[in-house]
Structure formats: structure tokens, C-alpha cells
mmCIF file of C-alpha atoms in Angstrom:
data_model
loop_
_atom_site.group_PDB
_atom_site.id
_atom_site.type_symbol
_atom_site.label_atom_id
_atom_site.label_comp_id
_atom_site.label_asym_id
_atom_site.label_seq_id
_atom_site.Cartn_x
_atom_site.Cartn_y
_atom_site.Cartn_z
ATOM 1 C CA UNK V 2 99.111 9.432 31.379
ATOM 2 C CA UNK V 3 96.694 10.595 28.576
ATOM 3 C CA UNK V 4 96.080 11.180 25.050
ATOM 4 C CA UNK V 5 95.773 14.903 23.720
ATOM 5 C CA UNK V 6 93.501 16.363 21.104
ATOM 6 C CA UNK V 7 92.389 19.731 20.188
ATOM 7 C CA UNK V 8 89.871 21.051 17.769
ATOM 8 C CA UNK V 9 90.919 22.574 14.336
ATOM 9 C CA UNK V 10 87.700 24.410 13.438
ATOM 10 C CA UNK V 11 84.630 24.363 14.502
ATOM 11 C CA UNK V 12 81.145 25.235 13.545
ATOM 12 C CA UNK V 13 79.313 23.179 16.346
ATOM 13 C CA UNK V 14 77.015 25.446 18.244
ATOM 14 C CA UNK V 15 73.394 24.764 20.265
ATOM 15 C CA UNK V 16 70.874 27.174 18.469
ATOM 16 C CA UNK V 17 69.758 29.369 20.736
ATOM 17 C CA UNK V 18 65.845 27.645 20.385
ATOM 18 C CA UNK V 19 67.412 24.345 21.699
ATOM 19 C CA UNK V 20 69.392 25.421 24.830
ATOM 20 C CA UNK V 21 66.591 24.085 27.171
ATOM 21 C CA UNK V 22 66.967 20.644 25.125
ATOM 22 C CA UNK V 23 70.666 20.841 25.549
ATOM 23 C CA UNK V 24 70.151 21.178 29.245
ATOM 24 C CA UNK V 25 67.844 18.319 29.927
ATOM 25 C CA UNK V 26 70.329 16.409 27.822
ATOM 26 C CA UNK V 27 72.967 17.119 29.650
ATOM 27 C CA UNK V 28 71.070 16.910 32.977
ATOM 28 C CA UNK V 29 70.139 12.859 31.825
ATOM 29 C CA UNK V 30 73.757 12.435 30.806
ATOM 30 C CA UNK V 31 75.265 13.761 34.449
ATOM 31 C CA UNK V 32 72.460 11.333 36.061
ATOM 32 C CA UNK V 33 74.060 8.461 34.016
ATOM 33 C CA UNK V 34 77.476 9.222 35.652
ATOM 34 C CA UNK V 35 77.598 6.027 38.582
ATOM 35 C CA UNK V 36 77.385 3.790 34.443
ATOM 36 C CA UNK V 37 78.698 5.646 32.220
ATOM 37 C CA UNK V 38 81.323 7.845 34.374
ATOM 38 C CA UNK V 39 85.195 6.410 33.509
ATOM 39 C CA UNK V 40 87.020 8.611 36.346
ATOM 40 C CA UNK V 41 86.540 7.939 40.069
ATOM 41 C CA UNK V 42 88.186 7.558 43.347
ATOM 42 C CA UNK V 43 89.020 4.388 44.967
ATOM 43 C CA UNK V 44 89.839 3.210 48.634
ATOM 44 C CA UNK V 45 89.949 -0.149 50.471
ATOM 45 C CA UNK V 46 90.102 -1.599 46.782
ATOM 46 C CA UNK V 47 86.579 -0.295 46.031
ATOM 47 C CA UNK V 48 85.331 2.314 44.336
ATOM 48 C CA UNK V 49 84.040 5.065 46.334
ATOM 49 C CA UNK V 50 83.086 7.843 43.688
ATOM 50 C CA UNK V 51 82.815 7.980 40.224
ATOM 51 C CA UNK V 52 82.339 10.772 37.450
ATOM 52 C CA UNK V 53 83.013 10.971 33.982
ATOM 53 C CA UNK V 54 86.762 11.354 32.889
ATOM 54 C CA UNK V 55 87.422 15.451 34.194
ATOM 55 C CA UNK V 56 84.555 16.374 34.804
ATOM 56 C CA UNK V 57 83.130 18.085 38.275
ATOM 57 C CA UNK V 58 79.691 16.187 38.679
ATOM 58 C CA UNK V 59 78.746 18.666 40.703
ATOM 59 C CA UNK V 60 79.806 21.764 39.116
ATOM 60 C CA UNK V 61 78.716 20.426 35.848
ATOM 61 C CA UNK V 62 75.099 19.939 37.142
ATOM 62 C CA UNK V 63 74.714 23.220 38.538
ATOM 63 C CA UNK V 64 76.027 24.877 35.530
ATOM 64 C CA UNK V 65 73.028 23.151 33.543
ATOM 65 C CA UNK V 66 70.273 23.698 36.525
ATOM 66 C CA UNK V 67 70.839 27.563 35.399
ATOM 67 C CA UNK V 68 69.077 26.827 31.855
ATOM 68 C CA UNK V 69 70.789 29.766 30.017
ATOM 69 C CA UNK V 70 72.749 29.980 27.530
ATOM 70 C CA UNK V 71 75.554 31.184 29.784
ATOM 71 C CA UNK V 72 74.974 27.854 32.051
ATOM 72 C CA UNK V 73 75.164 25.941 28.968
ATOM 73 C CA UNK V 74 78.569 27.488 27.895
ATOM 74 C CA UNK V 75 80.038 26.931 31.532
ATOM 75 C CA UNK V 76 78.586 23.380 31.176
ATOM 76 C CA UNK V 77 80.675 22.907 27.770
ATOM 77 C CA UNK V 78 83.846 24.605 29.753
ATOM 78 C CA UNK V 79 83.587 22.084 32.256
ATOM 79 C CA UNK V 80 83.990 19.305 29.662
ATOM 80 C CA UNK V 81 87.249 21.708 28.271
ATOM 81 C CA UNK V 82 86.049 23.655 25.725
ATOM 82 C CA UNK V 83 86.876 26.186 27.628
ATOM 83 C CA UNK V 84 86.563 28.895 24.666
ATOM 84 C CA UNK V 85 82.748 28.118 24.675
ATOM 85 C CA UNK V 86 80.665 31.039 24.319
ATOM 86 C CA UNK V 87 77.266 32.757 23.841
ATOM 87 C CA UNK V 88 76.792 34.400 20.323
ATOM 88 C CA UNK V 89 73.746 35.938 19.388
ATOM 89 C CA UNK V 90 72.643 32.324 17.118
ATOM 90 C CA UNK V 91 73.321 30.385 20.158
ATOM 91 C CA UNK V 92 76.287 28.540 22.140
ATOM 92 C CA UNK V 93 79.158 27.889 20.495
ATOM 93 C CA UNK V 94 81.957 25.214 21.171
ATOM 94 C CA UNK V 95 84.937 27.020 20.193
ATOM 95 C CA UNK V 96 88.157 25.236 21.303
ATOM 96 C CA UNK V 97 89.294 22.298 22.802
ATOM 97 C CA UNK V 98 92.800 21.363 23.945
ATOM 98 C CA UNK V 99 93.587 18.954 26.190
ATOM 99 C CA UNK V 100 93.746 15.435 27.233
ATOM 100 C CA UNK V 101 90.649 13.177 25.876
ATOM 101 C CA UNK V 102 88.291 12.512 28.201
ATOM 102 C CA UNK V 103 84.573 11.738 27.814
ATOM 103 C CA UNK V 104 83.533 14.306 25.548
ATOM 104 C CA UNK V 105 82.779 12.046 22.914
ATOM 105 C CA UNK V 106 79.829 10.861 25.504
ATOM 106 C CA UNK V 107 79.065 14.359 25.792
ATOM 107 C CA UNK V 108 78.909 15.391 22.268
ATOM 108 C CA UNK V 109 76.734 12.093 21.590
ATOM 109 C CA UNK V 110 74.241 12.612 24.304
ATOM 110 C CA UNK V 111 74.136 16.531 23.526
ATOM 111 C CA UNK V 112 73.565 15.756 19.649
ATOM 112 C CA UNK V 113 70.321 16.282 19.223
ATOM 113 C CA UNK V 114 70.533 19.714 20.142
ATOM 114 C CA UNK V 115 73.890 20.491 18.141
ATOM 115 C CA UNK V 116 74.468 21.452 14.644
ATOM 116 C CA UNK V 117 77.619 21.929 12.565
ATOM 117 C CA UNK V 118 80.716 20.347 13.397
ATOM 118 C CA UNK V 119 84.152 19.650 14.806
ATOM 119 C CA UNK V 120 87.231 18.778 12.916
ATOM 120 C CA UNK V 121 89.679 17.309 15.346
ATOM 121 C CA UNK V 122 93.747 16.435 15.411
ATOM 122 C CA UNK V 123 95.142 13.882 17.549
ATOM 123 C CA UNK V 124 98.883 14.294 19.192
ATOM 124 C CA UNK V 125 100.122 11.922 16.772
ATOM 125 C CA UNK V 126 98.681 13.599 13.931
ATOM 126 C CA UNK V 127 94.891 11.933 12.895
ATOM 127 C CA UNK V 128 92.922 13.993 11.717
ATOM 128 C CA UNK V 129 89.237 13.597 12.326
ATOM 129 C CA UNK V 130 85.602 15.084 12.162
ATOM 130 C CA UNK V 131 82.008 15.133 13.774
ATOM 131 C CA UNK V 132 79.250 15.819 12.026
ATOM 132 C CA UNK V 133 75.803 16.885 14.101
ATOM 133 C CA UNK V 134 73.312 16.566 11.783
ATOM 134 C CA UNK V 135 68.951 15.410 12.399
ATOM 135 C CA UNK V 136 69.838 14.837 16.144
ATOM 136 C CA UNK V 137 72.955 11.850 15.501
ATOM 137 C CA UNK V 138 76.886 12.767 15.315
ATOM 138 C CA UNK V 139 78.631 10.668 12.523
ATOM 139 C CA UNK V 140 82.461 10.238 13.103
ATOM 140 C CA UNK V 141 84.673 10.620 10.001
ATOM 141 C CA UNK V 142 88.171 10.197 9.120
ATOM 142 C CA UNK V 143 90.316 12.422 7.290
ATOM 143 C CA UNK V 144 91.751 11.467 3.926
ATOM 144 C CA UNK V 145 94.585 13.672 2.199
ATOM 145 C CA UNK V 146 94.891 13.604 -1.226
ATOM 146 C CA UNK V 147 97.683 14.783 -2.769
ATOM 147 C CA UNK V 148 97.057 15.886 -6.670
ATOM 148 C CA UNK V 149 99.012 14.823 -9.478
#
């Protein structure tokens, strides 16, 4: 079971001059998988392996180790931003449409390298945005106002 969300709009991207920083931040996050990962496999009543929800740890790390814009776009795809692409100004997060995993953990970790915003909608209709400014991410719920 899971909760489905999608991006309605995205202006979020990593500028080219921050790709190396994003890769470093991503590698730091992936190194914290044992502490922060909520996914895993169990056997004999014990947790055998840990990963971030829906993310292949080894594959995500290998993408970041390329230290290229293309590798960073592939890293974002590992986190279900399947349409992340490299443009002239940076690596853009274009589309997310999947169960929620731990993408908020990843976006928070990479916030110092991100700019722009993501507007999300959940399967029950709620809308919110994540705005990346000055190295942080700010989340805001949407309000719908009808004119008189």
C-alpha cells in the first residue's frame, strides 16, 4: 500500500554550477541510509538490509559517483523523478508520479543545490508546494480562494 502523489508543476532544478555540490550532498545522504532509510528486507525477525523507500542504494550511489549532470539526472530518476533531464542551465526535476517514498528526505538533503519550486497534488486532491530558496526547502499548503 502507499500514497500516490504527482507534481503538477515544476521549476525546480540544480544549476550547472551546483551539480558537484548536489552530487556531494546526495552521496552524504546515501551514506546515511542505515539511519534514515525506511525500506528494507527482513528475515528471522531481523532487518537484513536497509534502503530508502523505493530506491536502489547501489544504483543511486553509482549515478552520483559519475559527478556529471547526466549522472545527477539518473540519480533523480532513481528517486522516481523519471523525467529529470539536463538542460543548458542545469538538471531539471520535471515530473514525479508515484507512491510517496522518501523523496522529501532527498529534496531536503539537496536543498542547498536546488532552486525553484515543486507543486504537488496527492491522490486525495490536496495541493502543496516545496520552494527552494537560500539553501533550504519551505513547504506550504495551498489555499483555494473563490472570487466574489
